[in-house]
CSV table of C-alpha atoms in Angstrom, one decimal:
chain,number,residue,atom,x,y,z
A,1,SER,CA,69.1,104.3,68.1
A,2,TYR,CA,71.4,107.3,68.4
A,3,VAL,CA,73.8,107.8,65.5
A,4,LEU,CA,77.3,109.3,65.6
A,5,THR,CA,78.9,110.4,62.4
A,6,GLN,CA,82.7,110.8,61.9
A,7,PRO,CA,84.7,111.7,58.8
A,8,PRO,CA,86.5,108.6,57.5
A,9,SER,CA,89.8,110.3,57.3
A,10,VAL,CA,91.7,113.4,58.4
A,11,SER,CA,95.1,114.3,57.1
A,12,VAL,CA,97.5,116.8,58.7
A,13,ALA,CA,101.1,117.9,58.4
A,14,PRO,CA,103.4,117.4,61.4
A,15,GLY,CA,103.3,120.3,63.8
A,16,LYS,CA,99.9,121.4,62.7
A,17,THR,CA,96.5,121.0,64.4
A,18,ALA,CA,94.2,118.1,63.6
A,19,ARG,CA,90.5,118.4,64.3
A,20,ILE,CA,88.3,115.2,64.3
A,21,THR,CA,84.6,115.8,64.5
A,22,CYS,CA,81.8,113.6,65.8
A,23,GLY,CA,78.3,114.6,64.8
A,24,GLY,CA,75.1,113.6,66.5
A,25,ASN,CA,71.6,115.1,67.2
A,26,ASN,CA,72.0,117.6,70.1
A,27,ILE,CA,75.2,115.8,71.0
A,28,GLU,CA,76.0,118.7,73.4
A,29,SER,CA,73.4,117.1,75.8
A,30,LYS,CA,75.6,114.0,76.1
A,31,SER,CA,79.0,113.3,77.4
A,32,VAL,CA,81.4,112.3,74.6
A,33,HIS,CA,84.4,110.1,75.0
A,34,TRP,CA,87.2,109.5,72.6
A,35,TYR,CA,89.5,106.5,72.0
A,36,GLN,CA,92.7,106.2,70.0
A,37,GLN,CA,93.5,102.9,68.3
A,38,MET,CA,97.0,102.4,67.1
A,39,PRO,CA,97.5,99.9,64.2
A,40,GLY,CA,97.2,96.4,65.5
A,41,GLN,CA,96.3,97.5,69.0
A,42,GLY,CA,93.2,97.9,71.1
A,43,PRO,CA,91.4,101.2,71.8
A,44,VAL,CA,92.8,103.5,74.5
A,45,LEU,CA,90.7,106.2,76.2
A,46,VAL,CA,92.2,109.6,75.5
A,47,ILE,CA,89.3,112.0,76.4
A,48,TYR,CA,86.3,111.5,78.6
A,49,TYR,CA,83.4,113.7,79.6
A,50,ASN,CA,84.0,115.8,76.5
A,51,LYS,CA,87.3,117.3,77.6
A,52,ASP,CA,88.9,115.5,80.5
A,53,ARG,CA,92.2,113.7,79.9
A,54,PRO,CA,93.1,110.5,81.7
A,55,SER,CA,96.5,110.3,83.1
A,56,GLY,CA,98.9,109.6,80.2
A,57,THR,CA,97.1,111.5,77.6
A,58,PRO,CA,99.3,114.4,76.3
A,59,GLU,CA,98.0,117.9,76.9
A,60,ARG,CA,98.1,118.3,73.1
A,61,PHE,CA,94.9,116.4,73.1
A,62,SER,CA,91.7,118.3,73.9
A,63,GLY,CA,88.0,118.0,73.4
A,64,SER,CA,85.0,120.1,73.0
A,65,ASN,CA,81.3,119.6,72.5
A,66,SER,CA,78.7,122.1,71.3
A,67,GLY,CA,75.5,121.9,69.4
A,68,ASN,CA,75.5,118.9,67.1
A,69,THR,CA,79.2,118.4,67.0
A,70,ALA,CA,81.9,117.2,69.3
A,71,THR,CA,85.5,117.8,68.4
A,72,LEU,CA,88.8,116.1,69.3
A,73,THR,CA,91.7,118.5,68.7
A,74,ILE,CA,95.3,117.4,68.5
A,75,SER,CA,97.8,120.2,68.6
A,76,ARG,CA,101.3,120.0,67.3
A,77,VAL,CA,100.6,116.7,65.6
A,78,GLU,CA,103.4,114.1,65.7
A,79,ALA,CA,104.0,111.1,63.4
A,80,GLY,CA,103.3,108.9,66.4
A,81,ASP,CA,99.7,110.3,66.6
A,82,GLU,CA,98.7,108.3,63.5
A,83,ALA,CA,95.8,106.1,64.5
A,84,ASP,CA,92.1,105.5,64.2
A,85,PHE,CA,90.0,107.6,66.6
A,86,TYR,CA,86.5,106.8,67.8
A,87,CYS,CA,83.9,108.9,69.6
A,88,GLN,CA,81.4,107.3,71.9
A,89,VAL,CA,78.4,108.3,73.9
A,90,TRP,CA,75.8,106.6,76.1
A,91,ASP,CA,72.5,106.4,74.4
A,92,SER,CA,69.9,106.7,77.2
A,93,GLY,CA,67.1,105.9,74.8
A,94,SER,CA,68.4,102.5,74.1
A,95,ASP,CA,70.4,102.2,77.3
A,96,HIS,CA,73.6,101.2,75.6
A,97,PRO,CA,76.9,102.7,74.4
A,98,VAL,CA,77.2,103.9,70.8
A,99,PHE,CA,80.4,104.4,68.8
A,100,GLY,CA,81.1,106.6,65.9
A,101,GLY,CA,82.4,104.9,62.7
A,102,GLY,CA,85.9,106.0,63.4
A,103,THR,CA,88.3,108.5,61.7
A,104,ARG,CA,91.8,107.6,60.5
A,105,LEU,CA,94.3,110.3,61.2
A,106,THR,CA,97.1,110.4,58.7
A,107,VAL,CA,100.2,112.5,59.4
A,108,LEU,CA,101.6,113.7,56.1
B,1,GLN,CA,95.6,98.7,88.0
B,2,VAL,CA,92.7,96.7,86.6
B,3,GLN,CA,93.7,94.3,83.8
B,4,LEU,CA,91.4,92.3,81.5
B,5,GLN,CA,92.4,89.3,79.4
B,6,GLU,CA,90.4,87.5,76.8
B,7,SER,CA,90.8,83.8,76.1
B,8,GLY,CA,89.1,81.3,73.9
B,9,PRO,CA,89.3,79.5,70.6
B,10,GLY,CA,90.7,81.4,67.7
B,11,LEU,CA,88.8,79.4,65.1
B,12,VAL,CA,85.1,78.5,65.2
B,13,LYS,CA,83.1,76.6,62.5
B,14,PRO,CA,80.1,78.1,60.9
B,15,SER,CA,76.8,77.4,62.8
B,16,GLU,CA,78.7,76.6,66.0
B,17,THR,CA,78.9,78.6,69.2
B,18,LEU,CA,81.7,81.1,69.9
B,19,SER,CA,82.7,81.1,73.5
B,20,LEU,CA,85.1,83.5,75.1
B,21,THR,CA,86.1,84.3,78.7
B,22,CYS,CA,87.5,87.6,80.1
B,23,THR,CA,89.6,87.3,83.3
B,24,VAL,CA,89.7,90.3,85.5
B,25,SER,CA,92.7,91.0,87.7
B,26,GLY,CA,94.0,93.8,89.8
B,27,GLY,CA,90.5,94.8,91.0
B,28,SER,CA,87.2,93.5,92.1
B,29,ILE,CA,84.7,92.3,89.6
B,30,SER,CA,82.0,93.5,92.0
B,31,SER,CA,80.4,96.8,90.9
B,32,TYR,CA,80.8,98.1,87.3
B,33,TYR,CA,79.4,96.9,84.1
B,34,TRP,CA,81.5,94.3,82.2
B,35,ASN,CA,81.3,94.5,78.4
B,36,TRP,CA,82.0,92.7,75.2
B,37,ILE,CA,82.9,94.8,72.1
B,38,ARG,CA,84.0,93.5,68.7
B,39,GLN,CA,85.7,94.9,65.6
B,40,SER,CA,85.4,93.2,62.3
B,41,PRO,CA,88.5,93.3,60.1
B,42,GLY,CA,89.0,96.9,58.8
B,43,LYS,CA,85.8,98.0,60.5
B,44,GLY,CA,84.7,100.0,63.5
B,45,LEU,CA,83.7,99.1,67.1
B,46,GLU,CA,80.5,97.3,67.7
B,47,TRP,CA,79.1,96.9,71.2
B,48,ILE,CA,77.8,93.4,71.9
B,49,GLY,CA,76.5,93.6,75.4
B,50,ASP,CA,77.2,94.0,79.1
B,51,ILE,CA,76.6,92.4,82.4
B,52,TYR,CA,76.5,93.9,85.8
B,53,TYR,CA,78.2,92.1,88.7
B,54,SER,CA,74.7,91.2,90.0
B,55,GLY,CA,74.1,89.3,86.8
B,56,SER,CA,71.7,91.6,85.0
B,57,THR,CA,72.4,91.9,81.3
B,58,ASN,CA,71.9,94.2,78.3
B,59,TYR,CA,72.5,93.2,74.7
B,60,ASN,CA,72.8,94.9,71.4
B,61,PRO,CA,69.4,94.4,69.7
B,62,SER,CA,71.1,93.3,66.5
B,63,LEU,CA,72.7,90.4,68.3
B,64,LYS,CA,70.3,89.8,71.2
B,65,SER,CA,68.8,86.6,69.9
B,66,ARG,CA,72.3,84.9,69.7
B,67,VAL,CA,74.2,86.4,72.7
B,68,THR,CA,74.5,85.3,76.3
B,69,ILE,CA,76.8,87.0,78.7
B,70,SER,CA,77.4,85.5,82.1
B,71,ILE,CA,79.5,86.3,85.1
B,72,ASP,CA,81.3,84.3,87.8
B,73,THR,CA,82.2,86.8,90.6
B,74,SER,CA,83.9,84.2,92.7
B,75,LYS,CA,86.3,83.4,90.0
B,76,THR,CA,86.7,87.0,88.7
B,77,HIS,CA,85.7,86.3,85.1
B,78,PHE,CA,82.8,86.8,82.7
B,79,SER,CA,82.0,85.1,79.5
B,80,LEU,CA,80.5,85.5,76.1
B,81,ASN,CA,78.5,82.9,74.1
B,82,LEU,CA,77.5,83.7,70.5
B,83,THR,CA,75.5,81.0,68.8
B,84,SER,CA,75.0,80.1,65.2
B,85,VAL,CA,78.0,82.0,64.0
B,86,THR,CA,78.8,82.9,60.4
B,87,ALA,CA,81.7,84.5,58.6
B,88,ALA,CA,80.2,87.9,59.5
B,89,ASP,CA,81.1,87.2,63.1
B,90,THR,CA,84.8,87.0,62.4
B,91,ALA,CA,86.3,89.8,64.4
B,92,VAL,CA,88.6,90.9,67.2
B,93,TYR,CA,86.6,90.5,70.4
B,94,TYR,CA,87.4,92.8,73.3
B,95,CYS,CA,86.3,92.8,76.9
B,96,ALA,CA,86.1,96.1,78.7
B,97,ARG,CA,84.9,97.7,81.9
B,98,LEU,CA,82.3,100.4,81.7
B,99,ALA,CA,82.4,103.2,84.3
B,100,GLN,CA,80.5,106.5,84.2
B,101,GLY,CA,79.6,105.9,80.6
B,102,HIS,CA,83.0,105.2,79.2
B,103,PHE,CA,85.6,102.4,78.8
B,104,LYS,CA,88.9,103.1,80.5
B,105,HIS,CA,90.0,99.5,80.8
B,106,TRP,CA,90.2,97.1,77.9
B,107,GLY,CA,91.6,93.7,77.2
B,108,GLN,CA,94.1,93.3,74.4
B,109,GLY,CA,91.6,91.6,72.2
B,110,THR,CA,91.4,88.2,70.7
B,111,LEU,CA,90.8,87.4,67.0
B,112,VAL,CA,88.1,84.9,66.3
B,113,THR,CA,87.8,83.5,62.8
B,114,VAL,CA,84.7,81.7,61.6
B,115,SER,CA,85.6,79.2,59.0
B,116,SER,CA,85.2,75.6,58.2
C-alpha cells in the first residue's frame, strides 16, 4: 500500500518558520491533509486538500504539494504550536486512508 | 456541529473481544463513512476500518481477520469489535467521520488497555 514518510522531529525557534514534509511517490497526484495533535489530545484537522484551512486554523498555517513531497509550513511559530503533526492521503489503490508516521514539532 | 463520543471498557483481558461504541450527535449518521482509528502509546495513527451508513465496510488488511464494524442508524451510533486481543492492541481508540477523503470530526478518544 501507499507509504507516507515524515521526519520524526522538527525544531524551530519562536518567531521562525517551521516546515514539515510528507514524502510519497508522486504525492502531487493526491490530496494531502494535515492534522495537529497536542499532547494528550486527539488529532485536529488543520489543512485539507493540500492547502485549504478549516475555520479556526490560523493563517500562519499553510500547505503545498509538489512532486514527491507535500509540506506543511507554519510561519511565526509560537510556543503553543508544539505538537505532533500527521499527514494523510486517500490511497485509491487499497481504497483506504493512509497516515504518515508523524512529526513532533519542538519550539526551542 | 457534529460530535462523536467513544464509550466502552477501558480494560480487556488478553484473548477476549474489545468492544467500543461511537455515539454521533449534532448531525445525521446517514451518508458519510464512519471510521475507527487507533494510536498505540507513543506511536502514530493507524486506520482500523470504516462503515458507510448503508452498512458496507472496509477494513485495514492487517486487522481484517479480527475486526467487525457495525452501524445502527436508528440509534445514531456505530460500533467496533476486535477479537482475540493482545497487549499490542493497547491503544487510544478514536472514532471519526470521513468526508471528501479527510477527517474533520473526531471523538476525544478512549484508552483501552489489554491486560490480565
